[in-house]
Amino acid sequence: DNLGIGLAVSRTLQHDSVLISALVGRATESVWLSGLDRWLEKLRGHPELLKRVLRTLLRYEAELPDERQPLKGEYLMALNTLEETPAQLLEMSIENRGKRDDPMRQAEIQGAVLAWLFPWEHERHRRILRVMFQGDPHQRLNVREWGGALVVFGVPSDRLTRRKRGVARLRASQLQVALRLYQAETGKPAATLDVLVPRYLSAIPVDPFDGRPFRYRLSKGEHIGWPAPDAVDAPGANAAAGAPPAPGVGMAGGMPFVPAPPPTRWVPEGQGILWAIGEDGRDDGGVQQSTAPFGSRFGEDIIYLVPLPAE
């Protein structure tokens, strides 16, 4: 119930909104999906609850508004703001903002006020505004050279577009729940994602980075690269979980020593591993978690572990 309410709030914030509201909605979605991981870690069985959660997640994605809606809202707000006086607009963009008595500043304001008396100056700024929101990257870079300093409302299109990582996280959550539902009903983890179709999902969700189905494997007991502080291979941490130590022995001054291994995480046998290929566009096998929040590097993927049922 809480998940449904939280995602409904997220969807509402993104509907017919401006940029800041949409970003808050997307951040709200991220919080609820992280909470879903914690819930799955504490859950054992209860297929009826998992079915409800899966329906909620699928309905949420199906009802998400057009991701370009914030562009329309920001454009309308900027267009309305052009009705302000030039002096007010310049207060938001003019250089040497703190020097109000500067002669050059006053001359610029007076010149803008004079130009604003001509109708074609209004229309010119409307054209510049359209370029800032609808033009290609090269055109947007030239806006200030065309006299667009008055129009300071351009919004980077990459912020308006829903990030692929957010889409991947939502679809990974759907798969996590579907995989746990399969395990709750059959008593064993799914060997492949194909077994989820069509009983639990109409199709395997696609990786937004390349349009191909999500990748998945069932761990046979393995270390995967996992950046700190989420790594769980600190000395002694794996002993209780039955994990073998990460390999690696070096030499220093003729004496053997064990160097500090790169952070890893032990994934026990039978735990599902999902991954999206990330921003580099390469499938690296889901063996190294992405170390940067906004861009995967060579050898990295975006990995999602399927939480094991509580014992």
Short mmCIF file of C-alpha atoms in Angstrom, two decimals:
data_model
loop_
_atom_site.label_atom_id
_atom_site.label_comp_id
_atom_site.label_asym_id
_atom_site.label_seq_id
_atom_site.Cartn_x
_atom_site.Cartn_y
_atom_site.Cartn_z
CA ASP A 1 0.00 0.00 0.00
CA ASN A 2 2.78 2.44 0.91
CA LEU A 3 4.62 1.64 -2.32
CA GLY A 4 1.50 2.32 -4.37
CA ILE A 5 0.92 5.66 -2.64
CA GLY A 6 4.58 6.68 -2.96
CA LEU A 7 4.74 5.87 -6.66
CA ALA A 8 1.42 7.64 -7.25
CA VAL A 9 2.93 10.78 -5.69
CA SER A 10 5.99 10.38 -7.91
CA ARG A 11 3.87 10.01 -11.04
CA THR A 12 1.71 13.02 -10.12
CA LEU A 13 4.78 15.22 -9.63
CA GLN A 14 5.90 14.33 -13.16
CA HIS A 15 2.52 14.96 -14.79
CA ASP A 16 2.11 18.29 -16.67
CA SER A 17 4.92 19.69 -14.53
CA VAL A 18 7.92 21.95 -14.79
CA LEU A 19 11.46 20.66 -14.43
CA ILE A 20 11.94 20.99 -10.68
CA SER A 21 8.70 19.14 -9.94
CA ALA A 22 9.58 16.35 -12.38
CA LEU A 23 13.04 15.94 -10.84
CA VAL A 24 11.53 15.68 -7.36
CA GLY A 25 9.11 13.06 -8.69
CA ARG A 26 11.93 11.01 -10.16
CA ALA A 27 13.92 11.28 -6.93
CA THR A 28 10.84 10.11 -5.00
CA GLU A 29 10.62 7.07 -7.28
CA SER A 30 14.26 6.23 -6.55
CA VAL A 31 13.65 6.34 -2.78
CA TRP A 32 10.70 3.95 -3.01
CA LEU A 33 12.57 1.49 -5.20
CA SER A 34 15.45 1.45 -2.71
CA GLY A 35 12.92 0.78 0.04
CA LEU A 36 11.54 -2.08 -2.03
CA ASP A 37 14.96 -3.75 -1.88
CA ARG A 38 14.91 -3.58 1.93
CA TRP A 39 11.37 -5.00 2.00
CA LEU A 40 12.36 -7.94 -0.22
CA GLU A 41 15.30 -8.69 2.06
CA LYS A 42 12.92 -9.15 4.99
CA LEU A 43 10.20 -11.03 3.13
CA ARG A 44 9.83 -14.77 2.96
CA GLY A 45 7.10 -16.34 0.88
CA HIS A 46 3.88 -14.32 0.60
CA PRO A 47 3.32 -14.65 -3.17
CA GLU A 48 0.05 -12.73 -2.83
CA LEU A 49 1.98 -9.64 -1.68
CA LEU A 50 4.57 -10.04 -4.42
CA LYS A 51 1.81 -10.19 -7.03
CA ARG A 52 0.36 -6.92 -5.76
CA VAL A 53 3.75 -5.25 -5.82
CA LEU A 54 4.48 -6.48 -9.33
CA ARG A 55 1.13 -5.15 -10.58
CA THR A 56 1.89 -1.80 -8.92
CA LEU A 57 5.30 -1.50 -10.59
CA LEU A 58 4.02 -2.45 -14.03
CA ARG A 59 1.06 -0.08 -13.79
CA TYR A 60 3.33 2.73 -12.61
CA GLU A 61 5.59 2.51 -15.67
CA ALA A 62 2.63 2.13 -18.04
CA GLU A 63 1.02 5.31 -16.67
CA LEU A 64 4.11 7.52 -16.55
CA PRO A 65 3.53 10.75 -18.49
CA ASP A 66 5.53 11.78 -21.54
CA GLU A 67 9.03 12.57 -20.30
CA ARG A 68 9.13 15.70 -22.48
CA GLN A 69 6.21 17.33 -20.65
CA PRO A 70 8.53 19.38 -18.40
CA LEU A 71 9.97 20.94 -21.57
CA LYS A 72 6.54 22.31 -22.44
CA GLY A 73 6.07 23.65 -18.91
CA GLU A 74 9.47 25.35 -18.82
CA TYR A 75 8.92 26.85 -22.28
CA LEU A 76 5.52 28.26 -21.30
CA MET A 77 6.94 29.74 -18.09
CA ALA A 78 9.84 31.35 -19.99
CA LEU A 79 7.49 32.69 -22.67
CA ASN A 80 5.27 34.29 -20.02
CA THR A 81 8.32 35.78 -18.32
CA LEU A 82 9.18 37.65 -21.53
CA GLU A 83 6.28 39.93 -20.64
CA GLU A 84 8.42 41.34 -17.83
CA THR A 85 10.17 44.67 -18.43
CA PRO A 86 13.70 44.51 -19.88
CA ALA A 87 15.13 45.96 -16.70
CA GLN A 88 13.74 43.05 -14.67
CA LEU A 89 15.02 40.51 -17.19
CA LEU A 90 18.49 42.03 -17.20
CA GLU A 91 18.65 41.85 -13.41
CA MET A 92 18.77 38.06 -13.84
CA SER A 93 21.50 37.92 -16.47
CA ILE A 94 23.61 41.08 -16.64
CA GLU A 95 27.27 40.88 -15.68
CA ASN A 96 28.66 42.82 -12.70
CA ARG A 97 25.35 42.27 -10.98
CA GLY A 98 26.55 43.77 -7.71
CA LYS A 99 27.59 47.12 -9.24
CA ARG A 100 24.20 48.70 -9.74
CA ASP A 101 25.61 52.21 -10.34
CA ASP A 102 28.10 51.09 -12.96
CA PRO A 103 27.67 53.35 -16.02
CA MET A 104 27.97 50.46 -18.48
CA ARG A 105 25.33 48.54 -16.59
CA GLN A 106 22.91 51.47 -16.68
CA ALA A 107 23.61 52.06 -20.36
CA GLU A 108 22.87 48.44 -21.18
CA ILE A 109 19.59 48.54 -19.30
CA GLN A 110 18.53 51.79 -20.97
CA GLY A 111 19.43 50.39 -24.37
CA ALA A 112 17.35 47.25 -23.75
CA VAL A 113 14.38 49.33 -22.56
CA LEU A 114 14.58 51.43 -25.73
CA ALA A 115 14.83 48.34 -27.99
CA TRP A 116 11.86 46.79 -26.22
CA LEU A 117 9.63 49.58 -27.54
CA PHE A 118 9.77 47.96 -31.00
CA PRO A 119 7.48 44.94 -31.64
CA TRP A 120 10.10 43.10 -33.69
CA GLU A 121 12.40 42.96 -30.65
CA HIS A 122 9.72 41.00 -28.80
CA GLU A 123 9.38 38.62 -31.73
CA ARG A 124 13.17 38.24 -32.01
CA HIS A 125 13.40 37.11 -28.40
CA ARG A 126 10.54 34.67 -28.92
CA ARG A 127 12.49 33.14 -31.80
CA ILE A 128 15.61 32.95 -29.65
CA LEU A 129 13.56 31.30 -26.93
CA ARG A 130 12.30 28.65 -29.36
CA VAL A 131 15.87 27.92 -30.38
CA MET A 132 16.90 27.47 -26.74
CA PHE A 133 14.21 24.84 -26.24
CA GLN A 134 13.88 23.28 -29.68
CA GLY A 135 17.15 23.98 -31.49
CA ASP A 136 20.06 21.62 -31.94
CA PRO A 137 23.09 21.84 -29.59
CA HIS A 138 25.06 24.06 -31.99
CA GLN A 139 22.18 26.53 -32.27
CA ARG A 140 21.76 26.68 -28.50
CA LEU A 141 25.43 27.51 -28.08
CA ASN A 142 25.00 30.53 -30.37
CA VAL A 143 22.02 31.99 -28.52
CA ARG A 144 24.02 34.54 -26.52
CA GLU A 145 25.80 35.73 -29.67
CA TRP A 146 22.38 36.41 -31.17
CA GLY A 147 21.54 38.69 -28.27
CA GLY A 148 19.88 36.09 -26.10
CA ALA A 149 21.32 37.30 -22.79
CA LEU A 150 17.85 38.54 -21.88
CA VAL A 151 16.51 35.00 -22.21
CA VAL A 152 18.13 33.03 -19.42
CA PHE A 153 15.59 30.24 -19.15
CA GLY A 154 17.18 27.65 -21.44
CA VAL A 155 17.04 24.20 -19.85
CA PRO A 156 19.56 21.49 -20.88
CA SER A 157 17.62 18.81 -22.73
CA ASP A 158 19.52 16.04 -20.97
CA ARG A 159 18.00 17.12 -17.66
CA LEU A 160 14.51 17.14 -19.14
CA THR A 161 14.87 13.66 -20.58
CA ARG A 162 14.36 10.86 -18.10
CA ARG A 163 17.76 9.30 -17.42
CA LYS A 164 18.22 5.79 -18.71
CA ARG A 165 19.53 4.75 -15.28
CA GLY A 166 16.16 5.60 -13.79
CA VAL A 167 14.38 3.48 -16.38
CA ALA A 168 16.82 0.62 -15.81
CA ARG A 169 16.29 0.79 -12.04
CA LEU A 170 12.52 0.62 -12.40
CA ARG A 171 12.64 -2.36 -14.76
CA ALA A 172 15.19 -4.13 -12.61
CA SER A 173 12.78 -3.76 -9.68
CA GLN A 174 10.05 -5.38 -11.74
CA LEU A 175 12.36 -8.30 -12.48
CA GLN A 176 13.49 -8.59 -8.85
CA VAL A 177 9.88 -8.93 -7.70
CA ALA A 178 8.95 -11.31 -10.53
CA LEU A 179 11.98 -13.51 -9.74
CA ARG A 180 11.09 -13.60 -6.05
CA LEU A 181 7.50 -14.44 -6.93
CA TYR A 182 8.67 -17.32 -9.10
CA GLN A 183 10.84 -18.58 -6.23
CA ALA A 184 8.00 -18.24 -3.72
CA GLU A 185 5.66 -20.30 -5.91
CA THR A 186 8.11 -22.94 -7.16
CA GLY A 187 10.49 -23.22 -4.23
CA LYS A 188 13.59 -22.61 -6.38
CA PRO A 189 15.23 -19.60 -8.04
CA ALA A 190 14.73 -19.04 -11.75
CA ALA A 191 17.54 -20.34 -13.93
CA THR A 192 16.72 -17.86 -16.74
CA LEU A 193 14.40 -14.91 -17.26
CA ASP A 194 12.50 -16.81 -19.93
CA VAL A 195 10.62 -18.79 -17.26
CA LEU A 196 8.92 -15.56 -16.14
CA VAL A 197 7.08 -15.18 -19.46
CA PRO A 198 4.12 -15.18 -19.80
CA ARG A 199 3.00 -16.22 -16.30
CA TYR A 200 4.56 -13.26 -14.47
CA LEU A 201 5.55 -10.83 -17.22
CA SER A 202 4.23 -10.37 -20.76
CA ALA A 203 7.82 -9.92 -21.96
CA ILE A 204 11.29 -9.58 -20.47
CA PRO A 205 11.91 -5.86 -19.74
CA VAL A 206 14.46 -4.32 -22.06
CA ASP A 207 17.70 -2.63 -21.10
CA PRO A 208 17.17 1.07 -22.00
CA PHE A 209 20.84 1.40 -22.96
CA ASP A 210 20.64 -0.93 -25.96
CA GLY A 211 17.02 -2.06 -26.30
CA ARG A 212 17.86 -5.71 -25.68
CA PRO A 213 16.40 -7.85 -22.86
CA PHE A 214 17.90 -7.45 -19.41
CA ARG A 215 20.85 -9.73 -18.64
CA TYR A 216 20.62 -12.26 -15.83
CA ARG A 217 22.45 -15.20 -14.35
CA LEU A 218 22.15 -17.34 -11.28
CA SER A 219 25.25 -17.11 -9.11
CA LYS A 220 27.22 -20.28 -8.46
CA GLY A 221 29.03 -18.49 -5.61
CA GLU A 222 31.27 -15.66 -6.80
CA HIS A 223 32.97 -12.38 -6.01
CA ILE A 224 31.90 -9.42 -8.12
CA GLY A 225 33.52 -5.99 -8.10
CA TRP A 226 31.53 -3.69 -5.87
CA PRO A 227 32.64 -0.19 -4.89
CA ALA A 228 32.93 0.72 -1.22
CA PRO A 229 31.11 1.41 1.07
CA ASP A 230 28.64 -1.21 -0.20
CA ALA A 231 31.32 -3.85 -0.53
CA VAL A 232 30.92 -6.62 2.03
CA ASP A 233 34.30 -8.31 1.79
CA ALA A 234 35.96 -6.63 4.77
CA PRO A 235 38.28 -8.99 6.71
CA GLY A 236 36.15 -11.58 8.46
CA ALA A 237 32.95 -10.41 6.81
CA ASN A 238 32.73 -13.38 4.49
CA ALA A 239 33.56 -16.05 6.99
CA ALA A 240 30.09 -16.06 8.49
CA ALA A 241 28.52 -16.12 5.05
CA GLY A 242 30.70 -19.00 3.91
CA ALA A 243 32.44 -16.93 1.26
CA PRO A 244 36.02 -17.79 0.26
CA PRO A 245 38.61 -15.02 0.62
CA ALA A 246 39.33 -12.90 -2.44
CA PRO A 247 42.55 -14.17 -4.10
CA GLY A 248 45.82 -12.27 -4.48
CA VAL A 249 49.33 -12.59 -2.99
CA GLY A 250 52.20 -10.22 -3.80
CA MET A 251 55.86 -9.75 -2.94
CA ALA A 252 57.55 -6.82 -1.19
CA GLY A 253 61.24 -6.82 -0.27
CA GLY A 254 61.38 -10.54 -0.99
CA MET A 255 58.63 -11.21 1.54
CA PRO A 256 55.14 -12.39 0.55
CA PHE A 257 52.22 -10.23 1.52
CA VAL A 258 48.56 -10.03 0.73
CA PRO A 259 47.77 -6.69 -0.93
CA ALA A 260 44.50 -4.97 -0.23
CA PRO A 261 42.18 -6.34 -2.95
CA PRO A 262 39.81 -4.06 -4.84
CA PRO A 263 36.41 -3.90 -3.14
CA THR A 264 34.25 -6.88 -3.99
CA ARG A 265 30.99 -8.39 -2.89
CA TRP A 266 30.31 -12.04 -2.32
CA VAL A 267 27.21 -13.31 -4.09
CA PRO A 268 26.22 -16.70 -2.66
CA GLU A 269 25.12 -19.63 -4.76
CA GLY A 270 21.53 -19.35 -5.88
CA GLN A 271 21.28 -15.55 -5.76
CA GLY A 272 20.15 -13.85 -8.96
CA ILE A 273 22.29 -11.21 -10.66
CA LEU A 274 20.65 -8.74 -13.05
CA TRP A 275 22.49 -6.10 -15.04
CA ALA A 276 22.12 -3.33 -17.59
CA ILE A 277 25.10 -2.52 -19.78
CA GLY A 278 25.34 1.15 -18.81
CA GLU A 279 26.43 4.29 -20.60
CA ASP A 280 29.49 2.78 -22.29
CA GLY A 281 27.22 0.58 -24.41
CA ARG A 282 29.19 -2.63 -23.70
CA ASP A 283 28.02 -5.81 -22.07
CA ASP A 284 30.88 -6.65 -19.70
CA GLY A 285 29.24 -9.71 -18.18
CA GLY A 286 27.91 -8.19 -14.96
CA VAL A 287 31.11 -8.78 -12.98
CA GLN A 288 31.97 -5.20 -11.94
CA GLN A 289 29.48 -2.75 -10.51
CA SER A 290 29.56 0.75 -11.98
CA THR A 291 31.72 3.00 -9.83
CA ALA A 292 30.32 6.31 -11.09
CA PRO A 293 26.70 7.38 -10.54
CA PHE A 294 26.23 8.84 -14.03
CA GLY A 295 28.46 6.87 -16.36
CA SER A 296 29.72 3.30 -16.59
CA ARG A 297 33.32 2.72 -17.63
CA PHE A 298 35.13 0.01 -19.53
CA GLY A 299 34.56 -3.32 -17.76
CA GLU A 300 31.59 -2.06 -15.72
CA ASP A 301 27.87 -2.69 -15.84
CA ILE A 302 24.97 -1.54 -13.67
CA ILE A 303 24.26 -4.53 -11.46
CA TYR A 304 21.15 -5.29 -9.40
CA LEU A 305 21.16 -8.24 -7.02
CA VAL A 306 17.93 -10.11 -6.39
CA PRO A 307 17.46 -10.00 -2.60
CA LEU A 308 17.41 -13.46 -1.08
CA PRO A 309 14.33 -14.49 0.94
CA ALA A 310 14.67 -13.96 4.67
CA GLU A 311 15.57 -17.09 6.61
#
